[in-house]
mmCIF file of C-alpha atoms in Angstrom:
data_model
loop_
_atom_site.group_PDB
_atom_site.id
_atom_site.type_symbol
_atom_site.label_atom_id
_atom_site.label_comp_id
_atom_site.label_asym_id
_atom_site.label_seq_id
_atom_site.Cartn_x
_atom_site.Cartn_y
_atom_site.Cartn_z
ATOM 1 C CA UNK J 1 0.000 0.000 0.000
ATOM 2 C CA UNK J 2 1.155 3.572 -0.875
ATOM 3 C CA UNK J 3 2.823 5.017 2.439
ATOM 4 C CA UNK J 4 2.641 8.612 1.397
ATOM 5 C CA UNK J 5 -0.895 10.091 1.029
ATOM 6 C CA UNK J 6 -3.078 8.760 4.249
ATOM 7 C CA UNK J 7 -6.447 9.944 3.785
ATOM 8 C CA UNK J 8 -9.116 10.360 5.876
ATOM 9 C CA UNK J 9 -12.849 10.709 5.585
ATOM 10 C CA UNK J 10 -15.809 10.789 8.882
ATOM 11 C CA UNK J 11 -16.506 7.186 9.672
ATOM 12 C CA UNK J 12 -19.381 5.453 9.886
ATOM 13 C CA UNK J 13 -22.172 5.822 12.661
ATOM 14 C CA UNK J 14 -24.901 2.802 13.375
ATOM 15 C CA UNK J 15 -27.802 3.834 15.833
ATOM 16 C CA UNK J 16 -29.725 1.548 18.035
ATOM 17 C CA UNK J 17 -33.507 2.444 17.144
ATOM 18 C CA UNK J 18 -35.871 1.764 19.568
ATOM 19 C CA UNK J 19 -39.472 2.827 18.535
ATOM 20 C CA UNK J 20 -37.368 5.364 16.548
ATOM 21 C CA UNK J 21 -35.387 6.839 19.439
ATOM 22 C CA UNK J 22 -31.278 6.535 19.705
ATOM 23 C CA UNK J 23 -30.331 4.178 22.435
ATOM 24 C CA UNK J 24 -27.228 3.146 21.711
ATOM 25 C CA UNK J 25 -24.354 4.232 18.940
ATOM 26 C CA UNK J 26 -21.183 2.955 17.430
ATOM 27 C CA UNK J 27 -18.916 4.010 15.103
ATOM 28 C CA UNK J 28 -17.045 1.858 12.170
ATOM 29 C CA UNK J 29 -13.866 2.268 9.710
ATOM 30 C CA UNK J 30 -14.326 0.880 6.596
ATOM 31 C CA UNK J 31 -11.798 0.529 3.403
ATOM 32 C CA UNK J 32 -12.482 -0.901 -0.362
ATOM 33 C CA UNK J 33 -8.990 -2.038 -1.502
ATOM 34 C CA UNK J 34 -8.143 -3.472 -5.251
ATOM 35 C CA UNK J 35 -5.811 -6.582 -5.625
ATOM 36 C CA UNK J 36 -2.691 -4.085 -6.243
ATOM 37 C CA UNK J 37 -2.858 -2.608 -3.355
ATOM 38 C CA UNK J 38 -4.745 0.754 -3.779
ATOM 39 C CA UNK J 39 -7.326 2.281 -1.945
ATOM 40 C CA UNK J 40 -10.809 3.110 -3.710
ATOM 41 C CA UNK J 41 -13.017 4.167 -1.336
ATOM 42 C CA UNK J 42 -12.879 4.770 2.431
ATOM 43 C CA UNK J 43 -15.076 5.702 5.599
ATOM 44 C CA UNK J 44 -12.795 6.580 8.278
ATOM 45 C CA UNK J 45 -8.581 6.279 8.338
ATOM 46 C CA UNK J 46 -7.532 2.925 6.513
ATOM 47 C CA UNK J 47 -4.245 3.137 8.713
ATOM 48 C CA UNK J 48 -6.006 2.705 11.513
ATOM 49 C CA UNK J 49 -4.633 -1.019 12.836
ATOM 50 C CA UNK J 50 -7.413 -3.686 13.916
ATOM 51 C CA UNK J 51 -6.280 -7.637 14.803
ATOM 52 C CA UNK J 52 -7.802 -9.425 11.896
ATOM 53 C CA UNK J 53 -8.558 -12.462 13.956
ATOM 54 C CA UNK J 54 -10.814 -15.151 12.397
ATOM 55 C CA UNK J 55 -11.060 -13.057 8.805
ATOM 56 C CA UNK J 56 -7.238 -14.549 8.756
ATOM 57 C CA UNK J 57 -8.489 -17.925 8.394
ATOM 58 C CA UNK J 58 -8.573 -17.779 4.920
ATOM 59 C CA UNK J 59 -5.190 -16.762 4.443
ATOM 60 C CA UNK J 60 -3.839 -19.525 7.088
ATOM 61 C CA UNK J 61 -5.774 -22.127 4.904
ATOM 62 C CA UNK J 62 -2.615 -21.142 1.950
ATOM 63 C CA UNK J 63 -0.378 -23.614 4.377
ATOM 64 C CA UNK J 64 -2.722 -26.254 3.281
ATOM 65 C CA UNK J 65 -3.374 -25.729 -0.246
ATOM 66 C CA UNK J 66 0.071 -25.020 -0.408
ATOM 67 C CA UNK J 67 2.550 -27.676 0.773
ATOM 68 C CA UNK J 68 0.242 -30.741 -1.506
ATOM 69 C CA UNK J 69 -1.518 -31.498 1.929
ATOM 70 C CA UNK J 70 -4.720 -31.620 0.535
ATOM 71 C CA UNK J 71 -3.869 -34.401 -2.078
ATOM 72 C CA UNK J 72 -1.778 -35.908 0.120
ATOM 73 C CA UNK J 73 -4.906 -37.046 1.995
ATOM 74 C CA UNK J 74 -7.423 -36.830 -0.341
ATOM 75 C CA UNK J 75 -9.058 -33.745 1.241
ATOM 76 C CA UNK J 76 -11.941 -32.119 -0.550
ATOM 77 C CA UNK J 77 -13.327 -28.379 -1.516
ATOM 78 C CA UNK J 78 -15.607 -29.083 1.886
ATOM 79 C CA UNK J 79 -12.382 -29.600 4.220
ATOM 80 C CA UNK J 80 -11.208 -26.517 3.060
ATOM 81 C CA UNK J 81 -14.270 -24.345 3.747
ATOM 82 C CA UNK J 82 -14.882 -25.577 7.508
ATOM 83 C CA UNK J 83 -10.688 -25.050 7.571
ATOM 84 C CA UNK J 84 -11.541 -21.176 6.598
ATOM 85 C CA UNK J 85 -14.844 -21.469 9.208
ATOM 86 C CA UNK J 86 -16.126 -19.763 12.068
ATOM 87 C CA UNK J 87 -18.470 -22.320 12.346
ATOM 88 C CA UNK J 88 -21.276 -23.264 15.110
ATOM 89 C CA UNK J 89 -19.917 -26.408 16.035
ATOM 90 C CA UNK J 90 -23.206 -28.754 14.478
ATOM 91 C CA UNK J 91 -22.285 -32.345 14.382
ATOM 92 C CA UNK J 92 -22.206 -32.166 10.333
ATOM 93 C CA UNK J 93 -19.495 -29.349 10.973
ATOM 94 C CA UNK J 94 -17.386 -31.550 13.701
ATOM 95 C CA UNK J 95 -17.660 -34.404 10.900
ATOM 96 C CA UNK J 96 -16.300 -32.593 8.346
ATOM 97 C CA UNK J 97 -13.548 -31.401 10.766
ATOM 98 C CA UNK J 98 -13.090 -35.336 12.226
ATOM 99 C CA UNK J 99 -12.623 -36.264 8.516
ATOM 100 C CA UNK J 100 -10.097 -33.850 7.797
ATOM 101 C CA UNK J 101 -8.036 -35.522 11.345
ATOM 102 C CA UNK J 102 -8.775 -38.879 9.929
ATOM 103 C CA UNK J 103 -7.601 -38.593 6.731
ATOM 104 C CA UNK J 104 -4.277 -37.385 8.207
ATOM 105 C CA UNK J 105 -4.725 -39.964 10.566
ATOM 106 C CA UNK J 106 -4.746 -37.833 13.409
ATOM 107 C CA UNK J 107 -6.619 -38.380 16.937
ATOM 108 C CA UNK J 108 -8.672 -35.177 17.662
ATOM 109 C CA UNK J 109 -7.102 -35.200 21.078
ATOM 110 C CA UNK J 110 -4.504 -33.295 19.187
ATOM 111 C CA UNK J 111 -6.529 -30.324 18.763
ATOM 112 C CA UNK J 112 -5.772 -27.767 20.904
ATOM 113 C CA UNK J 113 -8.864 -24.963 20.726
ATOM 114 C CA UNK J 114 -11.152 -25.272 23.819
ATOM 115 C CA UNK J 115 -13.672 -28.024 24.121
ATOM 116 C CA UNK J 116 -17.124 -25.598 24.361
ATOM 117 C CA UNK J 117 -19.137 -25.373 27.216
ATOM 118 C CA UNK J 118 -21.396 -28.423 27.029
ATOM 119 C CA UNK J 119 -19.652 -30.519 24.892
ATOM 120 C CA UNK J 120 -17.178 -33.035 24.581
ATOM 121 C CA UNK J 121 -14.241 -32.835 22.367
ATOM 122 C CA UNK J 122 -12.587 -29.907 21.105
ATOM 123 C CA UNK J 123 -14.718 -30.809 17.493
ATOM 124 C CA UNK J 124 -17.618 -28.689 18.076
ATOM 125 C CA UNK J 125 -15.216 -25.576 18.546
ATOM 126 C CA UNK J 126 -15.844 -22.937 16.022
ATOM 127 C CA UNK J 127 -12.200 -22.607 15.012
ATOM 128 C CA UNK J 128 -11.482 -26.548 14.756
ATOM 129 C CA UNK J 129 -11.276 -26.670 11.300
ATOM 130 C CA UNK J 130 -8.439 -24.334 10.710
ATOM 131 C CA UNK J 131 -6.715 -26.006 13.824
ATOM 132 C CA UNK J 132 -7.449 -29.451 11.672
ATOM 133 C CA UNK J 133 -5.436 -28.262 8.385
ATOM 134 C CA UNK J 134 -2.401 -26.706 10.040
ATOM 135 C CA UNK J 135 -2.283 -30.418 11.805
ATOM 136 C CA UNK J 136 -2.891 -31.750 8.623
ATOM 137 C CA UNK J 137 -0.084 -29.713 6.972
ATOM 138 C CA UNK J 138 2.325 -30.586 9.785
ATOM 139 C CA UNK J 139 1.615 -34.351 9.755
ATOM 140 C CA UNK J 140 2.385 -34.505 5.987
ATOM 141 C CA UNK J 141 5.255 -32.182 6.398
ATOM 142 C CA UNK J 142 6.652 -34.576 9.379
ATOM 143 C CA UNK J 143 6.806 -31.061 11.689
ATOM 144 C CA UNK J 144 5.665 -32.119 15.377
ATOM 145 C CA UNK J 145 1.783 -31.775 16.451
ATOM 146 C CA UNK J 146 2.166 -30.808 19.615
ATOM 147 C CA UNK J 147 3.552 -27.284 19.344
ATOM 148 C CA UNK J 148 1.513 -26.337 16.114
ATOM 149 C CA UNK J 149 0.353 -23.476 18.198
ATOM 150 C CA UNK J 150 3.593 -22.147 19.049
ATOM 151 C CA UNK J 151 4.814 -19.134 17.098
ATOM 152 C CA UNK J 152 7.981 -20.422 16.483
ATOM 153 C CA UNK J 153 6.626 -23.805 14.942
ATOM 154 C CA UNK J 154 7.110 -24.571 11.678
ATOM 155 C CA UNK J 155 3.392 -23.745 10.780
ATOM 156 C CA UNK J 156 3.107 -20.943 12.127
ATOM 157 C CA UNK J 157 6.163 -20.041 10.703
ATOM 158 C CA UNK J 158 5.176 -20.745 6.536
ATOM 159 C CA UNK J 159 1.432 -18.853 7.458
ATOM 160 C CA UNK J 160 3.246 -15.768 8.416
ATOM 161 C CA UNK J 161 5.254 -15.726 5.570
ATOM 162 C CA UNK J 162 2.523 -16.661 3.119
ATOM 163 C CA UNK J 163 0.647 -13.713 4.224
ATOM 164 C CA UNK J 164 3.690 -11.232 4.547
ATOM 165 C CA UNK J 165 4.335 -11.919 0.820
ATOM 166 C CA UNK J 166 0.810 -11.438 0.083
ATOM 167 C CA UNK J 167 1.031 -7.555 1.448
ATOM 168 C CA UNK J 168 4.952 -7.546 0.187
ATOM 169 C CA UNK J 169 6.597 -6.781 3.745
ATOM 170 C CA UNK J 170 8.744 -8.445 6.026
ATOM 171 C CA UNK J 171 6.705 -10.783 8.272
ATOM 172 C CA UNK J 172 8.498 -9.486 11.548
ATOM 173 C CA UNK J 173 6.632 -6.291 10.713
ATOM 174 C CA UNK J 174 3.032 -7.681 11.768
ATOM 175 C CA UNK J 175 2.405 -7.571 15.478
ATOM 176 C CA UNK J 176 1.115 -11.422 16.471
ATOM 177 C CA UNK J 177 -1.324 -12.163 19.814
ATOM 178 C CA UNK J 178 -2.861 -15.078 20.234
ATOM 179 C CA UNK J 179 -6.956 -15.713 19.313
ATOM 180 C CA UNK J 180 -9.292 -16.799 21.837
ATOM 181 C CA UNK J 181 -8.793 -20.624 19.756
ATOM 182 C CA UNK J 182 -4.591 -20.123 20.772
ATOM 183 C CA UNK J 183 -3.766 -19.846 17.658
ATOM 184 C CA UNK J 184 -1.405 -16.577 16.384
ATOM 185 C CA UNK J 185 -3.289 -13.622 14.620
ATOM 186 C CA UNK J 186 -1.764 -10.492 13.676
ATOM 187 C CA UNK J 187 -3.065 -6.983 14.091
ATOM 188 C CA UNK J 188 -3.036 -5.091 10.692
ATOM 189 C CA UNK J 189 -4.143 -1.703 8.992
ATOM 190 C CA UNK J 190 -7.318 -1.684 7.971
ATOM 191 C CA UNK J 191 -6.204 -1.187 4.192
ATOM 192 C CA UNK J 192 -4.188 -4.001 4.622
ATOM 193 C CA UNK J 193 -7.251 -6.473 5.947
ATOM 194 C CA UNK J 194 -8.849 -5.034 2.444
ATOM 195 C CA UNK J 195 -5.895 -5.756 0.023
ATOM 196 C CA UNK J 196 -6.291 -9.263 1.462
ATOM 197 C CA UNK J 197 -9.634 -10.029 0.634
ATOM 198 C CA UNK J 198 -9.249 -8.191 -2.941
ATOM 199 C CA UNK J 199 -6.350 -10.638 -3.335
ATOM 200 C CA UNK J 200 -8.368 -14.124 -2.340
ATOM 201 C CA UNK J 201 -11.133 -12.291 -4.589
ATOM 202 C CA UNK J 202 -9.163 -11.805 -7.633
ATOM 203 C CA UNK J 203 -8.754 -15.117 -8.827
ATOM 204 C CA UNK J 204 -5.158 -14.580 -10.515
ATOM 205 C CA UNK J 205 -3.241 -16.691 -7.763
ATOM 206 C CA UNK J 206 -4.513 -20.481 -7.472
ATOM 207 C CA UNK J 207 -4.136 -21.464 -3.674
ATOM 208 C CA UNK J 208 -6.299 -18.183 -3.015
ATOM 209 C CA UNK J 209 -8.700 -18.864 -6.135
ATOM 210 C CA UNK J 210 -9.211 -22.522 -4.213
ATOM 211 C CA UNK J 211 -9.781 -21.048 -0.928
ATOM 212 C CA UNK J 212 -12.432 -18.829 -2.104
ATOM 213 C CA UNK J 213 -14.315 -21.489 -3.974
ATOM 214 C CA UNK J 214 -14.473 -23.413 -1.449
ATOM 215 C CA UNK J 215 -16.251 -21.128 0.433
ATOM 216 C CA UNK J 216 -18.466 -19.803 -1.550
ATOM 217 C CA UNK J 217 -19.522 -23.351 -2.927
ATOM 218 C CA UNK J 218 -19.670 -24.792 0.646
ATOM 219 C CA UNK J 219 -20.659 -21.182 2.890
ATOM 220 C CA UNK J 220 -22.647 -23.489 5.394
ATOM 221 C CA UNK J 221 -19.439 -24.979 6.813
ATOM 222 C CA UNK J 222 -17.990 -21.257 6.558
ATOM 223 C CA UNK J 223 -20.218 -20.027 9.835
ATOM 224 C CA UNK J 224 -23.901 -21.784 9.360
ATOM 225 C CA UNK J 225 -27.739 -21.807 9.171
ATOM 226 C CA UNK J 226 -28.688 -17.881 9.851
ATOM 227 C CA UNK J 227 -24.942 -16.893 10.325
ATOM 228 C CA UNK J 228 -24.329 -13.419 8.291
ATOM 229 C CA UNK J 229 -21.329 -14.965 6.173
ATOM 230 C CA UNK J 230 -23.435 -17.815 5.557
ATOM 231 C CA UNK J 231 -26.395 -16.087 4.325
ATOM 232 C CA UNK J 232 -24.356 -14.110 2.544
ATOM 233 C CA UNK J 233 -22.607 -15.856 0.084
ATOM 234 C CA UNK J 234 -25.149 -18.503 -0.239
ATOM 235 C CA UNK J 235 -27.468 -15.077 -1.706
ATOM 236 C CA UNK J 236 -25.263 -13.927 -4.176
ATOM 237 C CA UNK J 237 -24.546 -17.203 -5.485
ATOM 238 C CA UNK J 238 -20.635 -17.274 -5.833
ATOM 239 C CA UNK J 239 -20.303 -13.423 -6.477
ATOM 240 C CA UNK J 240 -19.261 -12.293 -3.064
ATOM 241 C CA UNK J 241 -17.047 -13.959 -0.235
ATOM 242 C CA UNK J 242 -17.275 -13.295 3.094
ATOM 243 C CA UNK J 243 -15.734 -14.127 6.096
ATOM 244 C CA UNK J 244 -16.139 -12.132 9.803
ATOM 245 C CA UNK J 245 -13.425 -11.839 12.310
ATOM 246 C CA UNK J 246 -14.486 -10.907 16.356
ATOM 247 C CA UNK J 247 -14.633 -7.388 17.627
ATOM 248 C CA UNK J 248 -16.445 -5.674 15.180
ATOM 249 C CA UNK J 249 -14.224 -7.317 11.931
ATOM 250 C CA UNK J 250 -16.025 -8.231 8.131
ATOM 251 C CA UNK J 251 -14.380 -8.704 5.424
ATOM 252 C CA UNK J 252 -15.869 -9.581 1.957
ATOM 253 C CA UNK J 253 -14.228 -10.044 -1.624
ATOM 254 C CA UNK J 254 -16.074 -9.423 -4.744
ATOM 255 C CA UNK J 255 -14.961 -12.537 -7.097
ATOM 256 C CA UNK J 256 -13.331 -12.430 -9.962
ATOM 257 C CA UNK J 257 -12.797 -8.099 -9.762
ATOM 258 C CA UNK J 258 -10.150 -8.572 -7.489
ATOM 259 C CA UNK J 259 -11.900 -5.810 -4.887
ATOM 260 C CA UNK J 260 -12.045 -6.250 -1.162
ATOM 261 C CA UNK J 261 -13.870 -4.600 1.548
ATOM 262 C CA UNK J 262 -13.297 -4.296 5.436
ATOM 263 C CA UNK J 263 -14.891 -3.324 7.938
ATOM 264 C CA UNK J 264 -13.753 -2.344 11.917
ATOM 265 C CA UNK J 265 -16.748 -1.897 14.370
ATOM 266 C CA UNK J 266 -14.364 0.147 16.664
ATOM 267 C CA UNK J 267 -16.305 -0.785 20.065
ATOM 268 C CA UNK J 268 -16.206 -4.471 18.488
ATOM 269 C CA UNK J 269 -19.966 -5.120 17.855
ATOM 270 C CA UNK J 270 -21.034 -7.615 16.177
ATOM 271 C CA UNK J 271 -24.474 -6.468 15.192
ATOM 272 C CA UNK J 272 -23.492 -3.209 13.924
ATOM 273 C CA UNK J 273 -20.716 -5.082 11.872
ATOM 274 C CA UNK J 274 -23.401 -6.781 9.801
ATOM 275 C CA UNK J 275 -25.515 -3.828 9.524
ATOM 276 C CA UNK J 276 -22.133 -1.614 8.585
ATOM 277 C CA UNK J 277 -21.325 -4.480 5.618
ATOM 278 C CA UNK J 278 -25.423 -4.851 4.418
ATOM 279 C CA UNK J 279 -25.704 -0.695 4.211
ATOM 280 C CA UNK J 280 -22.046 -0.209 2.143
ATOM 281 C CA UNK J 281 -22.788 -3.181 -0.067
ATOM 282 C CA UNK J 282 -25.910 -1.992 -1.125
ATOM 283 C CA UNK J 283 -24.152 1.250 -1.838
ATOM 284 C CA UNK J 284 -21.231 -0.484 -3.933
ATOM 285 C CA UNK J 285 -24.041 -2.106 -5.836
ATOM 286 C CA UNK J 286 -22.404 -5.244 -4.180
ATOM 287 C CA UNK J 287 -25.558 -6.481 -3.614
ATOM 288 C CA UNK J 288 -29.191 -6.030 -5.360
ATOM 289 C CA UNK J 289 -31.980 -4.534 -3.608
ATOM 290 C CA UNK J 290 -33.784 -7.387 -2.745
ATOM 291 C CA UNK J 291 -31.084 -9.239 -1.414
ATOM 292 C CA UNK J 292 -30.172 -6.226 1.471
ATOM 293 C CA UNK J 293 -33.867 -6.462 2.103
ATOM 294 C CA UNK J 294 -33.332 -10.353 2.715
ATOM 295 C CA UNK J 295 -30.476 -9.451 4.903
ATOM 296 C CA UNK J 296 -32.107 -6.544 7.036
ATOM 297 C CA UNK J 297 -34.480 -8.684 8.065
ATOM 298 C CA UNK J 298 -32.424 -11.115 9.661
ATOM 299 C CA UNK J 299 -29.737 -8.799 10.693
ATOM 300 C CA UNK J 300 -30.909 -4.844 10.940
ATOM 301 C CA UNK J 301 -34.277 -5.351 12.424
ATOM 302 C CA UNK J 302 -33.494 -6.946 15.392
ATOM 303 C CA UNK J 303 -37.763 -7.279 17.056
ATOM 304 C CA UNK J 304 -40.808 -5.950 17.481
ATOM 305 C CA UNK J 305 -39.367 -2.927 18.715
ATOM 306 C CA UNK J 306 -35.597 -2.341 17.676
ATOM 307 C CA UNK J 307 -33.904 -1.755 14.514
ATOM 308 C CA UNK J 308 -30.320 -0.408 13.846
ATOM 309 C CA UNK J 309 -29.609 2.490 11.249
ATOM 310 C CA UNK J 310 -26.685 2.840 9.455
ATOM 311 C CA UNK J 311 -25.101 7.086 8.409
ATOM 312 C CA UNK J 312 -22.653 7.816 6.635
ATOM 313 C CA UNK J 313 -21.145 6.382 3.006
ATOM 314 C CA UNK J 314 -17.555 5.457 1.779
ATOM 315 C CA UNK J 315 -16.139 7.973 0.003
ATOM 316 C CA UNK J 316 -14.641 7.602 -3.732
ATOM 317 C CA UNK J 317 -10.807 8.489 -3.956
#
């Protein structure tokens, strides 16, 4: 991204409407980023630096489709998607997961994300599937499972330098933390979240081109039934992928133009993420009218009595 000119343009505000009077209000960043690295259109600073937590996922999957894991063990366009997922932990989700361990032949006990609160094995945890393929990758690589969560693993390791080379830096530049799951993420500039997705979008490099058909075939292992990512892509059909990160983080590419938008819900709420992404999408022409209408139901108009409202527009630059 250009490092001289750092613009800046008012953000965007989301109200809390109930029976038309402001409860509550937040306040998001948003930046539309091409796959070379230049910004288009912005709503707030696209410097401003956010952790990109589970939106990464996508980008972590490159380890996989990278190093011949996946035809190594036969794994499928359906592996891949609940590897990129933020999913809700459904017993078809933890199958697709256990198949990706037993094709690797790998016990689950090797995951390492928490086992959720009224469950059993660490499966049914939203973030299993990524934690699957980077055991997957280090089981065909012969790189030991137990410290695939450790920073200085070999994993960890090739995923920060397949996403430094994606923005062109040196990986030591990004800032790592752990995720709630204990894997690394990486705090970012906003702009930089956005070249991402316009990368995975653009379909000129193959790992990403896989990654994002795979989620946009399969978006139900992406998050789930009634999950915004979900709903999503399975609405527009291939056209759009979309993946959400906690703390206020979207992210969606536009396929095949090689365009990528995120979002950063700076008090890090979810619901006025997903009315943030409907309102600029519709605005973008992203999305068709009856599509945000589809969306705002489930998603804007949150009961009988409470709706959320979205000011403000990214600007063209």
């Amino acid at each position: 991204m250009s490092r001289g000119k750092r613009p800046h343009t008012p953000p965007i505000e989301v109200h809390l409407l109930r029976e038309g009077i402001i409860e509550s209000q937040h306040w998001a960043e948003a930046t539309v980023y091409d796959d070379r690295g230049r910004v288009l259109m912005l709503a707030g600073n696209s410097t401003s630096n956010a952790f990109i937590r589970s939106s990464l996922k996508p980008f972590q999957a490159l380890a996989v489709t990278s190093t011949g894991t996946m035809e190594r063990y036969g794994l499928t366009d359906k592996d891949l998607a609940i590897m990129c997922g933020s999913h809700q932990g459904t017993i078809e989700q933890a199958r697709q997961v256990f198949n990706i361990l037993w094709r690797a032949d790998i016990e689950p006990q090797a995951l390492q994300c928490p086992i959720p609160p009224g469950q059993e094995s660490p499966l049914h945890h939203g973030c299993s599937g990524k934690h699957a393929g980077m055991l997957a990758v280090c089981q065909q690589q012969d790189w030991p499972l137990h410290s695939y969560l450790q920073q200085s693993s070999p994993i960890q390791k090739l995923i920060l330098s397949k996403v430094a080379d994606l923005l062109g830096m040196p990986g030591a530049e990004l800032i790592a933390a752990h995720d709630d799951c204990g894997a690394p993420t990486y705090a970012m500039e906003l702009g930089q979240i956005a070249h991402l997705y316009a990368l995975l979008s653009s379909g000129q490099q193959l790992g990403l081109e896989r990654v994002a058909r795979a989620m946009t075939y399969y978006p139900y292992f992406v998050a789930g039934e009634g999950c915004f990512d979900t709903e999503l892509m399975q609405q527009m059909e291939g056209e759009l992928v979309s993946k959400s990160g906690a703390e206020g983080v979207q992210c969606v590419g536009r396929v095949g133009e090689g365009l990528g938008l995120a979002i950063k819900v700076k008090d890090g709420s979810k619901r006025a993420k997903y009315a943030v992404a409907i309102h600029l999408l519709q605005q973008m022409g992203w999305i068709p009218p009856q599509v945000a209408e589809t969306l705002s139901e489930k998603f804007v108009r949150l009961g009988r009595y409470k709706r959320l409202e979205v000011i403000g527009e990214l600007a063209m630059l």
